[in-house]
Structures are given as C-alpha cells and as structure tokens.
Coordinates of C-alpha atoms and ligand atoms in Angstrom, one line a residue:
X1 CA 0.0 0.0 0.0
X2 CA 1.6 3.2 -0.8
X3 CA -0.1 6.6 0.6
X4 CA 0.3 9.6 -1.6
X5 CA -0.6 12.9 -0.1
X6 CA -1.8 15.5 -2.1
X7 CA -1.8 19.2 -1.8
X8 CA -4.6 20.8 -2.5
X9 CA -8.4 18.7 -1.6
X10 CA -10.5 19.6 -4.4
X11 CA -11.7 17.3 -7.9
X12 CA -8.8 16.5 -9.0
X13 CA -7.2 15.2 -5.4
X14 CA -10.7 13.5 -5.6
X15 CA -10.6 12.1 -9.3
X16 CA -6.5 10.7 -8.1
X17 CA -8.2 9.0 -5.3
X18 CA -10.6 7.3 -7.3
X19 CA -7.9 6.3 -9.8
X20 CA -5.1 5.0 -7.1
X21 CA -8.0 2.7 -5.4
X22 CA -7.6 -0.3 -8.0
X23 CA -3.8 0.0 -7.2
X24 CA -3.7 -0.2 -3.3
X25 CA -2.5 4.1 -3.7
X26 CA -4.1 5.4 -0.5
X27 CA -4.4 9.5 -1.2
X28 CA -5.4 12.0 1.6
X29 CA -5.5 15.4 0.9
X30 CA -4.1 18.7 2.5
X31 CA -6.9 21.5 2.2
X32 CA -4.2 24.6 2.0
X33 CA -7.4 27.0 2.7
X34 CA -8.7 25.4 5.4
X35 CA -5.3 23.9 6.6
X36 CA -7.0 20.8 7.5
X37 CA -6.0 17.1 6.3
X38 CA -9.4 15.8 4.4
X39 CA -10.1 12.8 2.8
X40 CA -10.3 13.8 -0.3
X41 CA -13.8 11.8 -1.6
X42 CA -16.1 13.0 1.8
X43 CA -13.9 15.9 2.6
X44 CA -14.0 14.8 6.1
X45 CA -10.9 16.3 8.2
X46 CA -8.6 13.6 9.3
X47 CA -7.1 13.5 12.8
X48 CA -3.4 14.4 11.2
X49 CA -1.6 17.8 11.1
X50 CA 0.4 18.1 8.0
X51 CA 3.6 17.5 9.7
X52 CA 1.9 14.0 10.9
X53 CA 0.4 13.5 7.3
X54 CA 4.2 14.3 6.0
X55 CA 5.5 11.6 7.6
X56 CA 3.3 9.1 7.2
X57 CA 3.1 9.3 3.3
X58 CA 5.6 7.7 0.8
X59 CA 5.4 10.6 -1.8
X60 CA 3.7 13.9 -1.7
X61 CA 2.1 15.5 -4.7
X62 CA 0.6 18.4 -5.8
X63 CA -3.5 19.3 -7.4
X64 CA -2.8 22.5 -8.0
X65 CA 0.7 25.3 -8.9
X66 CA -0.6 28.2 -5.8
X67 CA 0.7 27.0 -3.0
X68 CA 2.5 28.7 -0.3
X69 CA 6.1 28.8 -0.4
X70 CA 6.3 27.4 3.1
X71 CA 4.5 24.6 2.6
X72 CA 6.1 23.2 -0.4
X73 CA 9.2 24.0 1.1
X74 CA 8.2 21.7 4.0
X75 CA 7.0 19.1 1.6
X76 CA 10.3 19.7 -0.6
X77 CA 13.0 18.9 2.4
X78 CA 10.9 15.2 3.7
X79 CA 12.4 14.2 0.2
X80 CA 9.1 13.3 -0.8
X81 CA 7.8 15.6 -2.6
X82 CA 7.1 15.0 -6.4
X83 CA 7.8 16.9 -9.4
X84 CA 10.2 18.8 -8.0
X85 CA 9.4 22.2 -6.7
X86 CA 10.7 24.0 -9.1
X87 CA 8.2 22.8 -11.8
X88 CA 5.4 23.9 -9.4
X89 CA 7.0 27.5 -9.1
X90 CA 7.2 27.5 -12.8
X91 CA 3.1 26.6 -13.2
X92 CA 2.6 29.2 -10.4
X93 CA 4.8 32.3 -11.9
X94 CA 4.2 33.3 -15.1
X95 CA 7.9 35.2 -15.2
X96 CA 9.5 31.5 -14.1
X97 CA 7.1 29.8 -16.6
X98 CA 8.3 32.0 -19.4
X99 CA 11.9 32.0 -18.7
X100 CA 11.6 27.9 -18.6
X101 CA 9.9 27.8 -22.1
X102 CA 12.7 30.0 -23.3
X103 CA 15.5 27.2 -21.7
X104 CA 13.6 24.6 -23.3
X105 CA 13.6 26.3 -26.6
X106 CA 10.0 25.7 -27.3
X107 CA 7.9 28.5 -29.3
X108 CA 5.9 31.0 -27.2
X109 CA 4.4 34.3 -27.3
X110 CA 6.8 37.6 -27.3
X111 CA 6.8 39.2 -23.8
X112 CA 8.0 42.0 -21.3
X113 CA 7.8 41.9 -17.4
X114 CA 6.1 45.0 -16.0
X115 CA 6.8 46.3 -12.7
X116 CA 5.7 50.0 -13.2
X117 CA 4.4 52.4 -15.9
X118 CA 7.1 53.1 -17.4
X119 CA 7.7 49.1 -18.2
X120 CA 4.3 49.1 -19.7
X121 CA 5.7 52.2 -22.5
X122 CA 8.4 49.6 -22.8
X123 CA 6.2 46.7 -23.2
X124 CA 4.0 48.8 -25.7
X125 CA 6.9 49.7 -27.8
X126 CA 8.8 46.7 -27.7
X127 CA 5.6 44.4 -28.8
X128 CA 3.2 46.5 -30.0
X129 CA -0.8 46.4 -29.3
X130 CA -2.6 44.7 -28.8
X131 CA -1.3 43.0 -25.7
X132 CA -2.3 40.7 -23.5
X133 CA -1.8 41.3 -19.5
X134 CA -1.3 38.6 -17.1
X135 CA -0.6 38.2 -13.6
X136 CA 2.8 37.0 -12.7
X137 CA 0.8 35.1 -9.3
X138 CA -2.3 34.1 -9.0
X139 CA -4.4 33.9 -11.9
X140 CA -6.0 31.4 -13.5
X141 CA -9.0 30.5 -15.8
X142 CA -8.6 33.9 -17.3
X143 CA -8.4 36.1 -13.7
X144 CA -5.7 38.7 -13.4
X145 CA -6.0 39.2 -17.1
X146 CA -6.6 42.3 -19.1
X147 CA -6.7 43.6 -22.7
X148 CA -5.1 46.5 -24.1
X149 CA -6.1 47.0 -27.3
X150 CA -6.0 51.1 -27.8
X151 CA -3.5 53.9 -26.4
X152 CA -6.8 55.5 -24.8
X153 CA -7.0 52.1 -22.8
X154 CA -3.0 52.8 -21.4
X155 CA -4.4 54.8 -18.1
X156 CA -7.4 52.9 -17.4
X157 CA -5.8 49.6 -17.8
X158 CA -2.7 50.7 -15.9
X159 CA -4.7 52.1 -13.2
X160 CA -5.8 48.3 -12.1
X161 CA -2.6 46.8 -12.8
X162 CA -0.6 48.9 -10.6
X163 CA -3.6 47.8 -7.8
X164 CA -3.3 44.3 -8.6
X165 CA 0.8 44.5 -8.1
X166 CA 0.3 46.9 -5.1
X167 CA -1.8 44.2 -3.6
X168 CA 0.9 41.3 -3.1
X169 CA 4.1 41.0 -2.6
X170 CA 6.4 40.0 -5.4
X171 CA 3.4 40.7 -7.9
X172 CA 4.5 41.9 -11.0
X173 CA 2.4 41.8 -14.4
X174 CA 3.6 39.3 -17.6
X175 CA 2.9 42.0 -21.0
X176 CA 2.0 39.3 -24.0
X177 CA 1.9 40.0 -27.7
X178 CA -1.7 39.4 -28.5
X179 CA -2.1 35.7 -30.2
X180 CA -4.8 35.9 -33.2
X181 CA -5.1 32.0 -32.7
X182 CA -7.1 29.4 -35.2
X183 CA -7.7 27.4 -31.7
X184 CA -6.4 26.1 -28.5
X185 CA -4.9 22.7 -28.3
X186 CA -3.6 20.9 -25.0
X187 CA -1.4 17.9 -24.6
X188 CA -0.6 15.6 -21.5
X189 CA 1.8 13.4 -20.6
X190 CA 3.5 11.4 -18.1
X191 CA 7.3 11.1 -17.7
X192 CA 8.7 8.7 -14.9
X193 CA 11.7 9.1 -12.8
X194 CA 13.3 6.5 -15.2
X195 CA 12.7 9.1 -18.3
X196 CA 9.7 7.2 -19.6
X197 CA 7.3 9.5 -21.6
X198 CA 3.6 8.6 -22.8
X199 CA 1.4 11.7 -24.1
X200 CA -1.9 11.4 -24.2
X201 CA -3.9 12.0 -27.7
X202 CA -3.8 16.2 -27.9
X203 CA -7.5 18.1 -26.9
X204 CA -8.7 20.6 -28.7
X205 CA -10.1 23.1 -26.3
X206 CA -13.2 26.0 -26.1
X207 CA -13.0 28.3 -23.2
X208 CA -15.9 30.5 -22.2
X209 CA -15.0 33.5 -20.2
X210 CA -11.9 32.5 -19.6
X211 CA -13.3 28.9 -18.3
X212 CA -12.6 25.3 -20.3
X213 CA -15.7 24.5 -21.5
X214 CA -15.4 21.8 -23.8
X215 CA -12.2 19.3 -24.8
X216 CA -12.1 17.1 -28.0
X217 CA -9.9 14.2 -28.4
X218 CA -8.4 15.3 -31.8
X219 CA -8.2 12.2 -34.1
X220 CA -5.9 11.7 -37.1
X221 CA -3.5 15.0 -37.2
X222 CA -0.4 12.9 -36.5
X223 CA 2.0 16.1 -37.6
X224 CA 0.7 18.6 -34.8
X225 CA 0.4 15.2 -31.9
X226 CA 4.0 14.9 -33.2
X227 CA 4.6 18.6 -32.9
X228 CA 3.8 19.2 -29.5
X229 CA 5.0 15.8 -28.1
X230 CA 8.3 17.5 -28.8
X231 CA 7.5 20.4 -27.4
X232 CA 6.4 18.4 -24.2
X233 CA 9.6 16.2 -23.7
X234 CA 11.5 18.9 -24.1
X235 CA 10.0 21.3 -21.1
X236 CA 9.5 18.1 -19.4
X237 CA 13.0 16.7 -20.0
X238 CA 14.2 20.6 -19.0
X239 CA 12.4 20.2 -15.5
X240 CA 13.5 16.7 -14.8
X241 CA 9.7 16.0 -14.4
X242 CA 8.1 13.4 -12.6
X243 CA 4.3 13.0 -13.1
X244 CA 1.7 14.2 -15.4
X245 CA 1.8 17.3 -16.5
X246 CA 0.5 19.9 -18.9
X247 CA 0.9 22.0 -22.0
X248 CA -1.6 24.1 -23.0
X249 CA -1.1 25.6 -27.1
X250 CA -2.1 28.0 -29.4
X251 CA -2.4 26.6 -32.3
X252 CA -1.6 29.7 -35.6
X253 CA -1.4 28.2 -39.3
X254 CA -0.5 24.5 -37.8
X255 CA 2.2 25.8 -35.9
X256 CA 2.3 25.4 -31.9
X257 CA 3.1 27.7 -29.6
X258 CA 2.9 27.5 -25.7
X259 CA 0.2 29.3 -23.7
X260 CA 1.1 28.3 -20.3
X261 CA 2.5 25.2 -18.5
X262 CA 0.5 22.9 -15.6
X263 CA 2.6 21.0 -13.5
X264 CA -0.7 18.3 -13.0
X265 CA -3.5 17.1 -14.0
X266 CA -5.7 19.1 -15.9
X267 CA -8.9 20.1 -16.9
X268 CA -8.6 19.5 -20.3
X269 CA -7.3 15.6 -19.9
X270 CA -10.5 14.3 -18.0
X271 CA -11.8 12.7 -20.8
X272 CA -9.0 10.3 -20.4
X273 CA -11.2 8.3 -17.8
X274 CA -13.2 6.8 -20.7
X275 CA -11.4 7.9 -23.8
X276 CA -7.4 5.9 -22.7
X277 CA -6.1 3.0 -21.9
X278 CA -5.0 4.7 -18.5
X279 CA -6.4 7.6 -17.5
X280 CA -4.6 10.9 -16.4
X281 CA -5.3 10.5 -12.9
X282 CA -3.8 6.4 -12.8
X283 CA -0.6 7.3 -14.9
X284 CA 0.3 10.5 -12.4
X285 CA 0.2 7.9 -9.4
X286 CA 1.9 5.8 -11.4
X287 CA 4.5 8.3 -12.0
X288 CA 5.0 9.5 -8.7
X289 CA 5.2 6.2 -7.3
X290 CA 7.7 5.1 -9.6
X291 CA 5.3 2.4 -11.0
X292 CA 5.7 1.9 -15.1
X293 CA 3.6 4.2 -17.3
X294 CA 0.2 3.2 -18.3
X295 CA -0.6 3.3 -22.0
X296 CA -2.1 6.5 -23.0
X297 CA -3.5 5.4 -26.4
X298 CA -6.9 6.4 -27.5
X299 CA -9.3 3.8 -27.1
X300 CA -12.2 5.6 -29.3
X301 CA -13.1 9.2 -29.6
X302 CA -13.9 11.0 -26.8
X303 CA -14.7 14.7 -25.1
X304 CA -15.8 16.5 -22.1
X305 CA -17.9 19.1 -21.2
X306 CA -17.6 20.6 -18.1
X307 CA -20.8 21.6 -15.8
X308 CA -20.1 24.9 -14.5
X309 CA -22.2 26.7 -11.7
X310 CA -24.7 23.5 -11.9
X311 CA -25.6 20.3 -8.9
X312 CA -27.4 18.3 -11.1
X313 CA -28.5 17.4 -15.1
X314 CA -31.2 15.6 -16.9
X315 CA -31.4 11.9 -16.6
X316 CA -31.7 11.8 -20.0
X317 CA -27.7 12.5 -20.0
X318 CA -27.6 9.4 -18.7
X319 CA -29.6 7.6 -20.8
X320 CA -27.0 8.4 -23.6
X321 CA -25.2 5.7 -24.9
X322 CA -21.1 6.0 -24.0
X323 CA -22.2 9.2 -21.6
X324 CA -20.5 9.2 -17.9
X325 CA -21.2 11.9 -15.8
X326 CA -18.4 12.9 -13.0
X327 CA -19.7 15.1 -10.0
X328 CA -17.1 16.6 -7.8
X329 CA -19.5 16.5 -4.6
X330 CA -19.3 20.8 -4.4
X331 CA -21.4 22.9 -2.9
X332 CA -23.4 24.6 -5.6
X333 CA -22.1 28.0 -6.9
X334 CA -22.0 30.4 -9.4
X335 CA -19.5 29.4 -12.4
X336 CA -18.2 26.7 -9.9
X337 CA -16.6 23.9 -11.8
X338 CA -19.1 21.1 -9.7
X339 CA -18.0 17.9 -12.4
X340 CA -18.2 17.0 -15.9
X341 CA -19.7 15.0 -18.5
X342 CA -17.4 12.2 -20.6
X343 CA -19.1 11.0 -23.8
X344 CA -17.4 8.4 -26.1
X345 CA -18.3 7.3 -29.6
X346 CA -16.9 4.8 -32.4
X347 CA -16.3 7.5 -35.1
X348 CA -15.7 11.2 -34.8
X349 CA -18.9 11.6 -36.6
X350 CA -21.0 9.8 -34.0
X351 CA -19.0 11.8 -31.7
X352 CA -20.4 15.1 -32.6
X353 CA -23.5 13.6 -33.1
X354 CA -23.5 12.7 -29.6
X355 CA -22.7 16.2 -28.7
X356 CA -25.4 17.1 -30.8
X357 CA -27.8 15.1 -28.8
X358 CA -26.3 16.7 -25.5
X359 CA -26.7 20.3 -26.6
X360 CA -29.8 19.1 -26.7
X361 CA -30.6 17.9 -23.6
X362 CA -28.6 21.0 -21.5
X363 CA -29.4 24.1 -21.6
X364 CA -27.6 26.4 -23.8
X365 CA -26.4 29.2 -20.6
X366 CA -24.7 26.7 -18.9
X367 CA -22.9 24.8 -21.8
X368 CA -22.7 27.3 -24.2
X369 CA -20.2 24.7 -26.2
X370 CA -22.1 22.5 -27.2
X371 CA -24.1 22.5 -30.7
X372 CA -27.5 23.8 -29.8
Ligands
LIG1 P1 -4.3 31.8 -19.6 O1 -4.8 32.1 -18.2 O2 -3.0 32.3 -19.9 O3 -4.6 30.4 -20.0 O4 -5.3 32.7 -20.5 C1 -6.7 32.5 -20.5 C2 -7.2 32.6 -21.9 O5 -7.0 33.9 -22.5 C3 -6.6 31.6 -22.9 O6 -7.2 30.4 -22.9 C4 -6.7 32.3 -24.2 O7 -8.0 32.1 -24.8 C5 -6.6 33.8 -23.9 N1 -5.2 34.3 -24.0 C6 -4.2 34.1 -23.1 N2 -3.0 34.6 -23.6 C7 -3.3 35.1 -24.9 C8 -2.5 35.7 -25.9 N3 -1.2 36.0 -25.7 N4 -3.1 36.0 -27.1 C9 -4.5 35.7 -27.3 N5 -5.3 35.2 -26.3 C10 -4.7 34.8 -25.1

C-alpha cells in the first residue's frame, strides 16, 4: 500500500483517489485554505496535522501550482515531494514559466515583465498592441488578465494593474503580444523518474470567459500530436519532471506555440477516464510512485464538457449511450466547476452527433459549447 498525499483537496485530489483505489494508492488530501488534512472523496478532516500527514506518506504531490512557499518548502525537504518544486514554481509564476519555455527552446508568445508604468511604454513599444496582460501570481482561468487593445486604454488599464501589483508581494504583471489563434490545443503526458514518456492524444479546447468548456480528443493530425510531443519532452526533459503534467497551445497556421504550463492534471485531460487506456489521474500515481507508465492510447473518440455553476442534469444524459457523468461533490455556486460529462463514440462523426444530442438535452447558458 503506498499513501500519496496531495496538496490541494479539491476534484482532482478527488478524481486521483478514485484512480489510485484499483492500485492499493491510498491519497489523503491537505486542504491549503482550510489547513485541515481531508479525505479527499467526503472531505472529512482527518485526525493528522500536515507534519503528521508528511511523515506518514511515501510521496507527496501536488492538485494545484498556488501553493505557499512554506509549505512546499516543507513538503520539498521530507524528500518526498514529487515533481520537483521548481516545476510547481514555474506553473505558479508566469515570469519563471516564461523563462523555462525559453530554456527549453519551445515557441511562445513575445513578452515583457512590468513592474511600473514606465515598463508598460516599454512593453508597448517593444511588442506593439494589442497586448495581453497577465498576472505573474495568481491567476487562472482567465483572472488577473486584461486587454489593451487602444492607447486611450493605457491609463485605465494601468490604473488596475498597478492595484493588482500593489496588492501582493512579489506581484509583477507578464505583458504578451496578442495571439490571433485558429484554436487552442492541449497535450498531456506522463514522464517517470526513469525518463519514460507517454502523451496522451492532444484536446482541442473551447473556453468560455476564460473557463474550459469543452475538450475534444483530436483524431488523425499525427504532424501537430508529433509537434507538440516534442514540445512536451523537451520542457518536461528541461524540468527533470516526474508525473503528469501539462501544456496548454495556441495553435496559428499548424504551428504550436505555448500558452502556459501545468505541472498536474488538468482540466482538459478528464476525458482520459473513458477515452485511454489509463487515465490521467492512474498514470500521475503511477509516475510519482515510480510504477511503469500506463498506455495513454486512444481507445475511441472521446470529449468533455464541463458543468459549470450546476448540482445536477437531466437523466436523460444518462440515458446516452457511452455518456459518464463525474460530480465533484461541491457545494453549488455560481460558475463553480461542480464535475463533468465524458461521452465516447466509435467515429468522430457519431461523436459530434452525440454532442449534438447533448446540446440538446442541457441548456444552452450553462454549456454554451455544445451544438444547440
Ligand atoms: P491563460 O490564463 O494564460 O490560459 O489565458 C486565458 C485565456 O486567455 C486563454 O485560454 C486564451 O483564450 C486567452 N489568451 C491568453 N493569452 C493570450 C494571448 N497571448 N493572445 C491571445 N489570447 C490569449
């Protein structure tokens, strides 16, 4: 029995418990909100204090790149702790992230680190507009994130920038030339302590303000899988990594370029649970536990459409043939991500029929994705 302790106690601690049960992998879960060690299926708080939960697991992983320094520091020196820290800095900074895609040599977008105004002329003059604004720390699913598209923007748009870097310490704003992008494209993969690497088929992804709404299983475009499998083993090779992790793409004229790196499971890999021979969740255990790879082939075509803000769907969803519906056991709120919806089919055809059928069954505010 090996016990894996996660940091972080939300769906996908949940979704790596499910996935280790088969395999013995007993995961707990450190809630770094509440500061309480949870189970991470009921949530309920287990009698352990983190230094207590430390020593009692054989590896320690990571749900999620925001984590207090202190903590993973603490993970970091039981020896346990798995990726290394350093690839969960680099999903967590934006200015780390960027300089490791440079190292690696993989193909991103133009940037410039702004610390005050006049690093924003810089920025302006260096890339141009429009630009894209980011957080360095803290954002995610689109927050921290602003537009600047005209000069009569500049003042407005810096006026909440310089809030957003006056509010935290060693905040600092990531200035990105503006990508005019034909779609997004994500790809994950595993890599083992031994050097093994599988990647997973790559997703095709649809965000709605900012949120992942819907990820395709792209079928049969074996130059841009090939594409970005380089791109992966080259940042993953460059962070000696150990488990699944990440890339997320902009896809321009065939060519890839990276958006942003997570060091983890992701969002845009749940369809793995139905649509591979291993999913996501099994092959990160795996990895950390230095357990062989599972494959990562495509057993049939497959997506997932997340239910945002939402407790509970038709039973007709279920009545759908190859149609699985994962609920993350959340208290209901508004644009919450509360669980998701797998659906499989024999052909991509039938696939997108199937959608069809779906974006007929939800309503049309809450998956705005899907073919209505
Ligand atoms: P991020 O938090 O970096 O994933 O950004 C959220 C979303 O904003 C992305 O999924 C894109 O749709 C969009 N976005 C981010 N960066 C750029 C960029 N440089 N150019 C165009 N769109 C972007």
């Amino acid at each position: 029995m090996n016990q894996v302790l996660v940091l972080g106690a939300g769906q996908l601690a949940r979704m790596m418990a499910l996935a280790g049960a088969p395999l013995n992998i007993n995961v707990i879960a450190y809630d770094v909100t509440t500061t309480n060690v949870v189970h991470p299926l009921t949530q309920q708080c287990q009698s352990l204090s983190l230094i207590e939960a430390i020593a009692a697991a054989d590896v320690i992983t990571a749900e999620f790149e925001h984590i207090p320094d202190a903590i993973l520091n603490l993970c970091a020196a039981s020896g346990k702790f798995k990726p290394h820290p350093d690839a969960i800095k680099a999903g967590g900074d934006r200015r780390i992230e960027k300089n490791l895609l440079n190292n690696a040599q993989v193909a991103n977008a133009p940037y410039h680190i702004i610390n005050s105004r006049a690093d924003l002329d810089a920025a302006i003059t260096a890339i141009g507009l429009p630009l894209v604004l980011k957080s360095a720390l803290g954002g995610y699913d689109g927050k921290g994130q602003w537009r600047l598209k005209t000069r009569d923007q500049i003042e407005s748009v810096w006026n909440e920038m310089a809030q957003c870097i006056a509010a935290s310490d060693n905040q600092a704003i990531v200035a990105e030339k503006f990508i005019g992008f034909d779609r997004e494209v994500s790809l994950i993969g595993a890599r083992n302590a031994k050097g093994e690497i599988k990647t997973y088929t790559l997703s095709e992804n649809v965000h709605t303000d900012g949120v992942l709404s819907l990820s395709t299983a792209i079928v049969g475009d074996s130059a841009l899988q090939q594409q970005a499998q380089q791109m992966f083993t080259a940042v993953a090779k460059q962070l000696n990594y150990i488990g699944v992790l990440a890339l997320e793409f902009f896809e321009v004229n065939g060519q890839l370029l990276v958006n942003e790196i997570a060091p983890r499971v992701h969002n845009s890999g749940h369809w793995t649970q139905q649509g591979a021979e291993t999913c996501q969740f099994e092959n990160h255990l795996r990895a950390v536990c230095d357990l062989p790879l599972g494959g990562t082939d495509l057993i049939r075509p497959s997506a997932m459409i997340n239910i945002l803000g939402q407790d509970s769907v038709p039973e007709a969803v279920l009545a759908l043939e190859n149609c699985h519906v994962h609920w993350y056991g959340k208290e209901k709120r508004d644009g919450r991500k509360m669980g998701h919806i797998n659906v499989c089919a024999a052909t991509p055809e039938l696939l997108q029929y199937q959608l069809m059928l779906l974006g007929q069954i939800l309503p049309p505010q809450y998956f705005p994705a899907l073919p209505h």
